[in-house]
Short mmCIF file of C-alpha atoms in Angstrom, two decimals:
data_model
loop_
_atom_site.label_atom_id
_atom_site.label_comp_id
_atom_site.label_asym_id
_atom_site.label_seq_id
_atom_site.Cartn_x
_atom_site.Cartn_y
_atom_site.Cartn_z
CA UNK A 1 -20.71 35.67 44.29
CA UNK A 2 -18.37 34.51 41.55
CA UNK A 3 -18.59 34.92 37.79
CA UNK A 4 -16.79 35.64 34.55
CA UNK A 5 -17.81 36.79 31.08
CA UNK A 6 -16.01 36.69 27.75
CA UNK A 7 -17.43 38.33 24.63
CA UNK A 8 -16.06 38.66 21.11
CA UNK A 9 -17.28 40.69 18.15
CA UNK A 10 -15.69 39.55 14.89
CA UNK A 11 -16.21 41.10 11.45
CA UNK A 12 -14.93 38.93 8.58
CA UNK A 13 -14.49 39.96 4.95
CA UNK A 14 -13.47 37.98 1.88
CA UNK A 15 -13.08 38.95 -1.77
CA UNK A 16 -11.94 36.59 -4.53
CA UNK A 17 -11.26 37.23 -8.21
CA UNK A 18 -10.30 34.38 -10.52
CA UNK A 19 -9.57 34.02 -14.24
CA UNK A 20 -8.90 30.89 -16.30
CA UNK A 21 -7.81 30.35 -19.89
CA UNK A 22 -7.92 26.91 -21.48
CA UNK A 23 -6.86 25.82 -24.95
CA UNK A 24 -5.79 22.83 -27.03
CA UNK A 25 -2.17 22.46 -28.09
CA UNK A 26 -0.42 19.46 -29.61
CA UNK A 27 -3.60 17.48 -29.07
CA UNK A 28 -3.51 18.01 -25.30
CA UNK A 29 -5.34 20.22 -22.78
CA UNK A 30 -3.54 23.24 -21.33
CA UNK A 31 -4.84 25.76 -18.81
CA UNK A 32 -3.52 28.82 -17.00
CA UNK A 33 -5.33 30.28 -13.99
CA UNK A 34 -4.75 33.34 -11.81
CA UNK A 35 -6.48 34.11 -8.52
CA UNK A 36 -6.46 37.01 -6.10
CA UNK A 37 -7.98 36.73 -2.61
CA UNK A 38 -8.35 39.30 0.14
CA UNK A 39 -9.31 38.18 3.65
CA UNK A 40 -9.72 40.36 6.73
CA UNK A 41 -10.80 39.90 10.34
CA UNK A 42 -11.57 42.74 12.76
CA UNK A 43 -12.02 41.39 16.28
CA UNK A 44 -12.89 43.09 19.58
CA UNK A 45 -12.96 41.02 22.78
CA UNK A 46 -13.65 41.69 26.43
CA UNK A 47 -13.01 39.61 29.55
CA UNK A 48 -14.82 40.61 32.75
CA UNK A 49 -14.95 39.28 36.31
CA UNK A 50 -17.61 39.80 38.95
CA UNK A 51 -16.50 42.11 41.78
CA UNK A 52 -17.66 42.19 45.42
CA UNK A 53 -20.58 44.46 44.49
CA UNK A 54 -21.92 42.05 41.89
CA UNK A 55 -20.74 44.15 38.93
CA UNK A 56 -18.72 42.76 36.04
CA UNK A 57 -15.42 44.63 35.71
CA UNK A 58 -13.39 44.33 32.47
CA UNK A 59 -9.75 43.24 32.65
CA UNK A 60 -7.00 43.71 30.07
CA UNK A 61 -6.50 40.72 27.74
CA UNK A 62 -3.34 41.17 25.62
CA UNK A 63 -3.70 40.27 21.96
CA UNK A 64 -7.51 40.15 22.00
CA UNK A 65 -8.32 43.30 19.99
CA UNK A 66 -6.65 42.67 16.64
CA UNK A 67 -7.10 43.22 12.91
CA UNK A 68 -5.63 40.57 10.61
CA UNK A 69 -5.60 40.98 6.81
CA UNK A 70 -4.15 38.87 3.98
CA UNK A 71 -3.55 39.55 0.29
CA UNK A 72 -2.94 36.30 -1.60
CA UNK A 73 -2.00 35.83 -5.26
CA UNK A 74 -1.90 32.45 -7.02
CA UNK A 75 -0.82 31.46 -10.52
CA UNK A 76 -1.16 27.86 -11.74
CA UNK A 77 -0.50 26.08 -15.00
CA UNK A 78 -2.19 22.79 -15.91
CA UNK A 79 -1.21 20.24 -18.55
CA UNK A 80 -3.02 17.02 -19.41
CA UNK A 81 -1.51 14.39 -21.70
CA UNK A 82 -2.69 11.00 -22.90
CA UNK A 83 0.43 8.83 -22.88
CA UNK A 84 -1.56 5.88 -24.17
CA UNK A 85 -5.25 4.91 -24.30
CA UNK A 86 -4.81 3.36 -20.83
CA UNK A 87 -2.44 5.93 -19.29
CA UNK A 88 -3.30 9.57 -18.51
CA UNK A 89 -0.92 12.21 -17.09
CA UNK A 90 -2.02 15.42 -15.34
CA UNK A 91 0.44 18.10 -14.14
CA UNK A 92 -0.49 21.26 -12.21
CA UNK A 93 2.39 23.55 -11.24
CA UNK A 94 2.52 27.06 -9.82
CA UNK A 95 2.75 28.93 -6.57
CA UNK A 96 1.26 31.56 -4.35
CA UNK A 97 2.49 34.82 -2.85
CA UNK A 98 0.79 36.20 0.23
CA UNK A 99 1.20 39.11 2.63
CA UNK A 100 -0.27 38.84 6.13
CA UNK A 101 -0.61 41.99 8.22
CA UNK A 102 -1.65 42.10 11.86
CA UNK A 103 -2.54 45.38 13.57
CA UNK A 104 -2.52 45.24 17.36
CA UNK A 105 -1.34 42.48 19.71
CA UNK A 106 2.33 42.84 18.75
CA UNK A 107 1.34 42.79 15.11
CA UNK A 108 3.70 42.09 12.22
CA UNK A 109 3.66 42.27 8.43
CA UNK A 110 5.12 39.22 6.69
CA UNK A 111 5.29 37.87 3.14
CA UNK A 112 5.44 34.27 1.92
CA UNK A 113 6.28 32.58 -1.38
CA UNK A 114 5.05 29.00 -1.58
CA UNK A 115 5.40 26.58 -4.51
CA UNK A 116 2.48 24.22 -4.98
CA UNK A 117 1.34 21.70 -7.52
CA UNK A 118 0.17 18.23 -8.39
CA UNK A 119 1.36 15.35 -10.56
CA UNK A 120 -1.10 12.52 -11.10
CA UNK A 121 -1.08 9.39 -13.21
CA UNK A 122 -4.20 7.36 -14.05
CA UNK A 123 -3.72 3.81 -15.38
CA UNK A 124 -6.52 1.57 -16.56
CA UNK A 125 -4.97 -1.84 -16.04
CA UNK A 126 -8.04 -3.67 -17.33
CA UNK A 127 -11.72 -2.95 -17.96
CA UNK A 128 -12.37 -3.63 -14.26
CA UNK A 129 -9.18 -2.36 -12.55
CA UNK A 130 -8.09 1.30 -12.32
CA UNK A 131 -4.98 2.72 -10.63
CA UNK A 132 -4.33 6.32 -9.59
CA UNK A 133 -0.99 7.73 -8.39
CA UNK A 134 -0.71 11.27 -7.03
CA UNK A 135 2.06 13.48 -5.63
CA UNK A 136 0.87 16.87 -4.37
CA UNK A 137 2.50 19.88 -2.79
CA UNK A 138 -0.24 21.56 -0.74
CA UNK A 139 -0.24 24.93 1.02
CA UNK A 140 -2.80 25.32 3.80
CA UNK A 141 -4.71 28.37 4.96
CA UNK A 142 -4.70 29.94 8.40
CA UNK A 143 -7.68 30.54 10.66
CA UNK A 144 -7.33 34.22 11.57
CA UNK A 145 -8.90 33.59 14.99
CA UNK A 146 -5.77 31.57 15.86
CA UNK A 147 -3.83 34.86 15.84
CA UNK A 148 -5.95 36.21 18.69
CA UNK A 149 -5.94 35.74 22.43
CA UNK A 150 -9.09 33.97 23.62
CA UNK A 151 -10.69 32.51 26.75
CA UNK A 152 -12.79 29.36 27.15
CA UNK A 153 -14.70 29.83 30.41
CA UNK A 154 -16.33 26.40 30.30
CA UNK A 155 -12.94 24.61 30.20
CA UNK A 156 -11.21 27.28 32.32
CA UNK A 157 -8.52 27.75 29.64
CA UNK A 158 -7.02 30.69 27.81
CA UNK A 159 -4.97 30.95 24.61
CA UNK A 160 -2.36 33.64 24.12
CA UNK A 161 -2.26 35.56 20.84
CA UNK A 162 0.44 34.67 18.31
CA UNK A 163 1.36 37.06 15.46
CA UNK A 164 4.07 34.66 14.16
CA UNK A 165 1.79 31.98 12.69
CA UNK A 166 2.66 30.75 9.20
CA UNK A 167 0.58 28.57 6.84
CA UNK A 168 1.18 24.80 7.02
CA UNK A 169 2.62 23.03 3.96
CA UNK A 170 2.68 19.37 3.07
CA UNK A 171 3.96 16.81 0.59
CA UNK A 172 1.24 14.20 -0.02
CA UNK A 173 1.81 10.90 -1.80
CA UNK A 174 -1.25 8.73 -2.50
CA UNK A 175 -1.93 5.51 -4.41
CA UNK A 176 -5.41 4.15 -5.08
CA UNK A 177 -6.70 1.04 -6.83
CA UNK A 178 -10.37 0.45 -7.65
CA UNK A 179 -11.90 -2.82 -8.83
CA UNK A 180 -15.30 -3.33 -10.36
CA UNK A 181 -16.83 -6.56 -9.05
CA UNK A 182 -19.57 -6.54 -11.66
CA UNK A 183 -22.96 -7.53 -10.30
CA UNK A 184 -21.35 -8.04 -6.86
CA UNK A 185 -20.44 -4.33 -6.42
CA UNK A 186 -17.10 -2.55 -6.24
CA UNK A 187 -14.11 -2.09 -3.92
CA UNK A 188 -11.39 0.54 -3.47
CA UNK A 189 -8.09 0.64 -1.55
CA UNK A 190 -6.06 3.80 -0.93
CA UNK A 191 -2.63 4.10 0.71
CA UNK A 192 -1.07 7.47 1.57
CA UNK A 193 1.91 9.19 3.16
CA UNK A 194 1.88 12.89 4.14
CA UNK A 195 4.81 14.94 5.43
CA UNK A 196 3.71 18.25 6.93
CA UNK A 197 5.79 21.32 7.75
CA UNK A 198 4.73 24.11 10.12
CA UNK A 199 1.73 22.15 11.35
CA UNK A 200 -0.61 24.26 13.49
CA UNK A 201 -1.06 23.01 17.05
CA UNK A 202 -1.23 24.14 20.69
CA UNK A 203 2.09 24.78 22.44
CA UNK A 204 3.08 25.98 25.94
CA UNK A 205 3.85 29.70 26.23
CA UNK A 206 5.62 31.23 29.24
CA UNK A 207 5.44 29.59 32.64
CA UNK A 208 1.80 28.48 32.59
CA UNK A 209 0.28 29.70 29.32
CA UNK A 210 -0.59 28.13 26.00
CA UNK A 211 -1.46 29.23 22.49
CA UNK A 212 -1.80 28.27 18.84
CA UNK A 213 1.57 28.04 17.06
CA UNK A 214 3.55 26.10 14.46
CA UNK A 215 5.45 22.86 15.06
CA UNK A 216 8.32 22.02 12.68
CA UNK A 217 7.32 18.63 11.25
CA UNK A 218 4.67 15.93 11.36
CA UNK A 219 3.99 12.76 9.37
CA UNK A 220 0.86 10.76 8.64
CA UNK A 221 0.52 7.48 6.77
CA UNK A 222 -2.05 4.76 6.47
CA UNK A 223 -4.58 3.06 4.24
CA UNK A 224 -8.33 3.09 3.71
CA UNK A 225 -10.53 0.43 2.14
CA UNK A 226 -14.10 1.05 0.98
CA UNK A 227 -16.34 -1.63 -0.52
CA UNK A 228 -19.95 -1.97 -1.59
CA UNK A 229 -21.26 -5.53 -1.87
CA UNK A 230 -24.56 -6.20 -3.64
CA UNK A 231 -26.81 -9.15 -2.82
CA UNK A 232 -28.76 -9.20 -6.09
CA UNK A 233 -26.84 -12.28 -7.39
CA UNK A 234 -28.08 -14.15 -4.28
CA UNK A 235 -31.69 -13.22 -4.96
CA UNK A 236 -31.93 -10.47 -2.32
CA UNK A 237 -32.71 -7.61 -4.67
CA UNK A 238 -31.95 -4.05 -3.53
CA UNK A 239 -29.85 -5.14 -0.53
CA UNK A 240 -26.26 -4.07 -0.13
CA UNK A 241 -23.46 -4.01 2.45
CA UNK A 242 -21.08 -1.04 2.80
CA UNK A 243 -17.71 -1.81 4.39
CA UNK A 244 -15.06 0.73 5.42
CA UNK A 245 -11.80 -0.14 7.15
CA UNK A 246 -8.57 1.75 7.67
CA UNK A 247 -5.43 2.30 9.63
CA UNK A 248 -3.52 5.52 10.27
CA UNK A 249 -0.32 6.34 12.14
CA UNK A 250 0.71 9.91 12.90
CA UNK A 251 3.89 11.31 14.40
CA UNK A 252 4.68 14.76 15.81
CA UNK A 253 7.07 15.93 18.53
CA UNK A 254 5.18 17.06 21.63
CA UNK A 255 6.32 20.66 22.41
CA UNK A 256 5.71 20.06 26.13
#
């Protein structure tokens, strides 16, 4: 006597073209790369409820039938330099330009220019100790289904469509030290701090609705330790112990 159905038909397309050119200059490695990507999603959805005669009747679901398309261009330059036999520098700098178009569901056409890149430093302190330092500007990618209205019948929840989504961006600082324990194995410790802008999350919409949207800022920091201990020196050949431990703290303002 009671029932509901939700169906979705999604057609996804992706095309990528990439070119790289690498050469030696001043004794160092240089590279330039260019990439073009086209992504598209055509989605048709239908929500139906059972009527008194036992027939499923469709109801209007705003923002469910949508086409989302993105053209993305990226240009990056890479430079590697050996400062000393124990110190290596790697720099990747560039950016991306993208246009996102949504047809249907209050659709918009928007363009974004995002700088991105990476600076890393590798230091071999000793034959058994290596350090790595990295600062990266990362630009995330959007899930096109987040633009659409959807229904989860099992959890009795619905998400409103959102044509205003923007890609998340982050500054990521990481430090890692690795030590070779010889016949006893190896160990590694990594510490990190990430600051994220426009993080994608669920927010309240209207009086009693919700949907996928961007929150202004979030942070994440912590450490991770990974070790492999070998028991061969104790006479137990082939036996090992893998240990992983970590701690992470995140912070974001709850939109509710």
